Short mmCIF file of C-alpha atoms in Angstrom, two decimals:
data_model
loop_
_atom_site.label_atom_id
_atom_site.label_comp_id
_atom_site.label_asym_id
_atom_site.label_seq_id
_atom_site.Cartn_x
_atom_site.Cartn_y
_atom_site.Cartn_z
CA MET A 26 93.88 100.01 95.79
CA ILE A 27 94.77 99.48 99.60
CA TRP A 28 98.95 99.10 98.62
CA ASN A 29 98.91 102.12 96.52
CA GLU A 30 97.25 104.54 98.99
CA LYS A 31 99.29 106.64 101.60
CA LEU A 32 98.43 104.42 104.63
CA PRO A 33 98.42 100.53 103.80
CA LEU A 34 96.83 99.49 106.99
CA ILE A 35 93.82 97.67 107.40
CA ALA A 36 91.57 98.43 110.35
CA ILE A 37 89.78 95.07 111.53
CA LEU A 38 86.88 95.97 113.42
CA ARG A 39 85.64 92.40 114.70
CA GLY A 40 82.59 92.36 116.97
CA ILE A 41 81.59 95.95 116.17
CA THR A 42 77.74 96.71 116.17
CA PRO A 43 75.88 98.78 113.69
CA ASN A 44 75.02 101.37 116.31
CA GLU A 45 78.61 102.18 116.73
CA VAL A 46 80.37 101.52 113.49
CA LEU A 47 80.18 105.09 112.36
CA ALA A 48 81.72 106.91 115.12
CA HIS A 49 84.59 104.28 115.09
CA VAL A 50 85.38 104.47 111.44
CA GLN A 51 85.05 108.26 111.50
CA VAL A 52 88.01 108.49 114.12
CA LEU A 53 89.88 105.87 111.89
CA LEU A 54 89.62 107.96 108.94
CA ASP A 55 90.37 110.92 110.55
CA ALA A 56 93.73 109.23 111.79
CA GLY A 57 94.59 108.60 108.02
CA PHE A 58 93.21 104.95 107.72
CA GLU A 59 91.90 104.04 104.33
CA ALA A 60 90.80 100.58 104.50
CA VAL A 61 88.36 99.10 106.90
CA GLU A 62 87.25 95.32 107.41
CA ILE A 63 84.40 94.27 109.43
CA PRO A 64 84.59 90.38 109.90
CA THR A 65 81.45 88.52 109.16
CA ASN A 66 81.39 87.14 112.65
CA SER A 67 80.48 90.47 113.87
CA PRO A 68 76.82 91.41 114.93
CA ASN A 69 74.86 91.96 111.78
CA TRP A 70 77.83 92.48 109.96
CA GLU A 71 76.02 93.34 106.73
CA GLN A 72 74.12 96.38 108.22
CA SER A 73 77.22 97.62 109.74
CA ILE A 74 79.20 97.57 106.28
CA ALA A 75 76.39 99.20 104.39
CA LYS A 76 76.27 101.99 106.91
CA ALA A 77 79.90 102.39 106.76
CA VAL A 78 79.86 102.15 102.84
CA ALA A 79 77.16 104.82 102.65
CA ALA A 80 78.90 107.06 104.90
CA PHE A 81 82.34 106.78 104.07
CA GLY A 82 82.60 104.54 100.91
CA ASP A 83 84.15 107.58 98.75
CA ARG A 84 86.87 108.01 101.13
CA ALA A 85 88.03 104.35 102.14
CA LEU A 86 87.76 100.86 100.92
CA ILE A 87 85.30 99.11 103.22
CA GLY A 88 84.20 95.52 103.41
CA ALA A 89 84.20 92.27 105.07
CA GLY A 90 86.91 89.95 106.73
CA THR A 91 86.41 86.34 107.53
CA VAL A 92 84.36 85.63 104.24
CA LEU A 93 84.38 81.83 104.24
CA ASN A 94 81.87 80.95 101.26
CA VAL A 95 80.18 82.19 98.09
CA ALA A 96 77.01 83.12 99.90
CA GLN A 97 78.78 85.32 102.23
CA VAL A 98 80.22 87.08 99.03
CA GLU A 99 76.89 87.63 97.57
CA ALA A 100 75.73 89.34 100.78
CA LEU A 101 78.80 91.39 100.71
CA GLN A 102 78.34 92.56 97.28
CA ALA A 103 74.83 93.74 98.19
CA THR A 104 76.24 96.06 100.76
CA GLY A 105 78.17 98.02 98.23
CA ALA A 106 81.56 97.13 99.66
CA THR A 107 84.90 97.28 97.89
CA LEU A 108 86.75 95.16 99.97
CA MET A 109 87.07 91.42 100.88
CA VAL A 110 89.59 89.68 103.28
CA THR A 111 89.64 85.88 104.11
CA PRO A 112 91.45 83.93 106.55
CA ASN A 113 92.06 81.00 104.08
CA ILE A 114 92.32 80.15 100.53
CA ASN A 115 89.02 79.36 98.57
CA ALA A 116 89.58 79.72 94.97
CA GLU A 117 85.88 80.03 94.35
CA VAL A 118 85.29 82.63 96.89
CA ILE A 119 88.19 84.55 95.50
CA ARG A 120 87.10 84.51 91.79
CA ARG A 121 83.45 85.27 92.88
CA ALA A 122 84.81 88.51 94.75
CA VAL A 123 87.14 89.36 92.13
CA GLY A 124 84.48 88.95 89.60
CA TYR A 125 82.32 91.55 91.29
CA GLY A 126 85.26 93.91 91.08
CA LEU A 127 86.12 93.67 94.92
CA GLN A 128 89.71 94.23 96.15
CA VAL A 129 90.66 90.86 97.56
CA CYS A 130 93.12 90.10 100.24
CA PRO A 131 92.96 86.49 101.16
CA GLY A 132 94.82 84.78 104.17
CA CYS A 133 97.59 82.22 103.77
CA ALA A 134 100.62 80.59 105.32
CA THR A 135 102.48 78.79 102.58
CA ALA A 136 103.66 79.08 99.03
CA THR A 137 101.30 76.73 97.62
CA GLU A 138 98.34 78.71 99.13
CA ALA A 139 99.67 82.08 98.02
CA PHE A 140 99.94 80.70 94.38
CA THR A 141 96.69 79.26 94.59
CA ALA A 142 95.26 82.64 95.48
CA ILE A 143 97.32 84.63 93.05
CA GLU A 144 96.16 82.33 90.20
CA ALA A 145 92.39 82.82 91.46
CA GLY A 146 93.04 86.47 90.92
CA ALA A 147 93.75 87.82 94.41
CA GLN A 148 95.22 91.34 93.95
CA ALA A 149 96.98 91.00 97.55
CA LEU A 150 97.82 88.45 100.22
CA LYS A 151 97.89 88.41 103.90
CA ILE A 152 100.14 86.14 106.09
CA PHE A 153 98.10 84.83 108.80
CA PRO A 154 98.89 84.53 111.62
CA SER A 155 101.98 86.61 111.08
CA VAL A 156 102.99 86.56 114.74
CA SER A 157 103.21 82.77 114.81
CA PHE A 158 105.70 82.61 111.85
CA GLY A 159 107.59 85.80 112.40
CA PRO A 160 109.26 88.44 110.07
CA ASP A 161 112.11 85.98 108.72
CA TYR A 162 109.50 83.45 107.38
CA ILE A 163 107.70 86.18 105.75
CA LYS A 164 110.91 87.35 104.26
CA ALA A 165 111.78 84.15 103.17
CA LEU A 166 108.20 83.56 101.57
CA LYS A 167 108.28 86.89 99.87
CA ALA A 168 111.48 85.79 97.92
CA VAL A 169 109.39 83.55 95.91
CA LEU A 170 106.35 85.42 95.35
CA PRO A 171 105.74 87.83 92.44
CA PRO A 172 107.23 91.35 93.47
CA GLU A 173 104.05 92.88 92.10
CA ILE A 174 101.95 91.31 94.73
CA PRO A 175 101.63 92.99 97.82
CA VAL A 176 101.83 91.32 101.23
CA PHE A 177 100.08 92.27 104.43
CA ALA A 178 101.09 90.95 108.03
CA VAL A 179 98.03 90.02 109.99
CA GLY A 180 97.66 88.65 113.44
CA GLY A 181 99.55 89.78 116.35
CA ILE A 182 100.72 93.14 114.73
CA SER A 183 101.36 96.23 117.34
CA PRO A 184 102.67 99.55 117.10
CA GLU A 185 105.79 98.10 118.61
CA ASN A 186 106.50 95.32 115.93
CA LEU A 187 105.02 96.74 112.81
CA HIS A 188 108.35 98.02 111.69
CA ASP A 189 109.80 94.37 111.80
CA TYR A 190 107.01 93.39 109.40
CA LEU A 191 107.30 96.13 107.27
CA LYS A 192 111.35 95.45 107.05
CA ALA A 193 110.61 91.79 105.91
CA GLY A 194 108.92 93.04 102.94
CA CYS A 195 105.23 93.50 103.75
CA VAL A 196 103.72 96.59 102.35
CA GLY A 197 101.35 96.98 105.25
CA ALA A 198 99.40 95.30 107.75
CA GLY A 199 95.96 94.23 109.13
CA LEU A 200 95.43 95.36 112.64
CA GLY A 201 93.00 93.37 114.81
CA SER A 202 92.89 93.53 118.82
CA ASP A 203 95.67 95.90 119.15
CA LEU A 204 93.55 98.54 117.43
CA TYR A 205 90.03 97.37 118.29
CA ARG A 206 88.33 95.24 120.69
CA ALA A 207 84.65 94.80 120.92
CA GLY A 208 83.01 97.33 123.30
CA GLN A 209 85.65 99.67 123.37
CA PRO A 210 85.06 103.59 123.74
CA VAL A 211 85.65 105.55 120.33
CA SER A 212 88.47 107.42 122.19
CA ARG A 213 90.57 104.02 122.69
CA THR A 214 90.05 103.55 118.91
CA ALA A 215 91.29 106.93 118.34
CA GLU A 216 94.50 106.47 120.77
CA GLN A 217 95.51 103.35 119.05
CA ALA A 218 94.78 104.31 115.58
CA SER A 219 97.12 107.34 116.19
CA ALA A 220 99.89 104.93 117.52
CA PHE A 221 99.76 102.99 114.78
CA VAL A 222 99.90 105.66 112.18
CA ALA A 223 103.07 106.95 114.27
CA ALA A 224 104.78 103.86 114.05
CA TRP A 225 104.07 103.41 110.22
CA LYS A 226 105.43 106.98 109.56
CA THR A 227 108.57 106.23 111.90
CA ALA A 228 109.21 102.89 110.17
CA THR A 229 108.77 104.28 106.80
CA GLY A 230 110.07 107.84 106.90
CA ARG A 231 106.78 109.11 105.06
#
């Protein structure tokens, strides 16, 4: 499970293509990452996930983000993925993915959305977009959530502000454009991955 591992940071590779996915995932895993999300609005996302799962599925949770409907859950299941992330709360989507044994981390912004997701079986929550709400909001929301449900900050998280969200009670974070932008070289992904890992270690003392 993503929150029980050594580095609870989810790499979001939005826009990556099947031809480049393995090289980028390789450097992420080399840096210590253990969870990779390829959003469904990436080119040929099913193919990218299937390739990544075949190559690295024994080393990391790999799956899709921006999953919006049951049809996408079915397509995701066919890739052999182990992770599903959504930008919103759709109880039917959550239940279907949980039924397939996927680790599910849906996006929410309010207590009502959070509890709807938990009741549907979500094992974790992401507060999205975190940078728009800020750490104080997340800290207040965490106060009413079950303590065993891990919360991830997603949206606007950088190596510079990661510690603020961990201090607010997030177990980890999902990392988007500050980690990966479509078309960037593998060397840039490796550089940013190292920066995030360093920030995590500094913030947690691990």
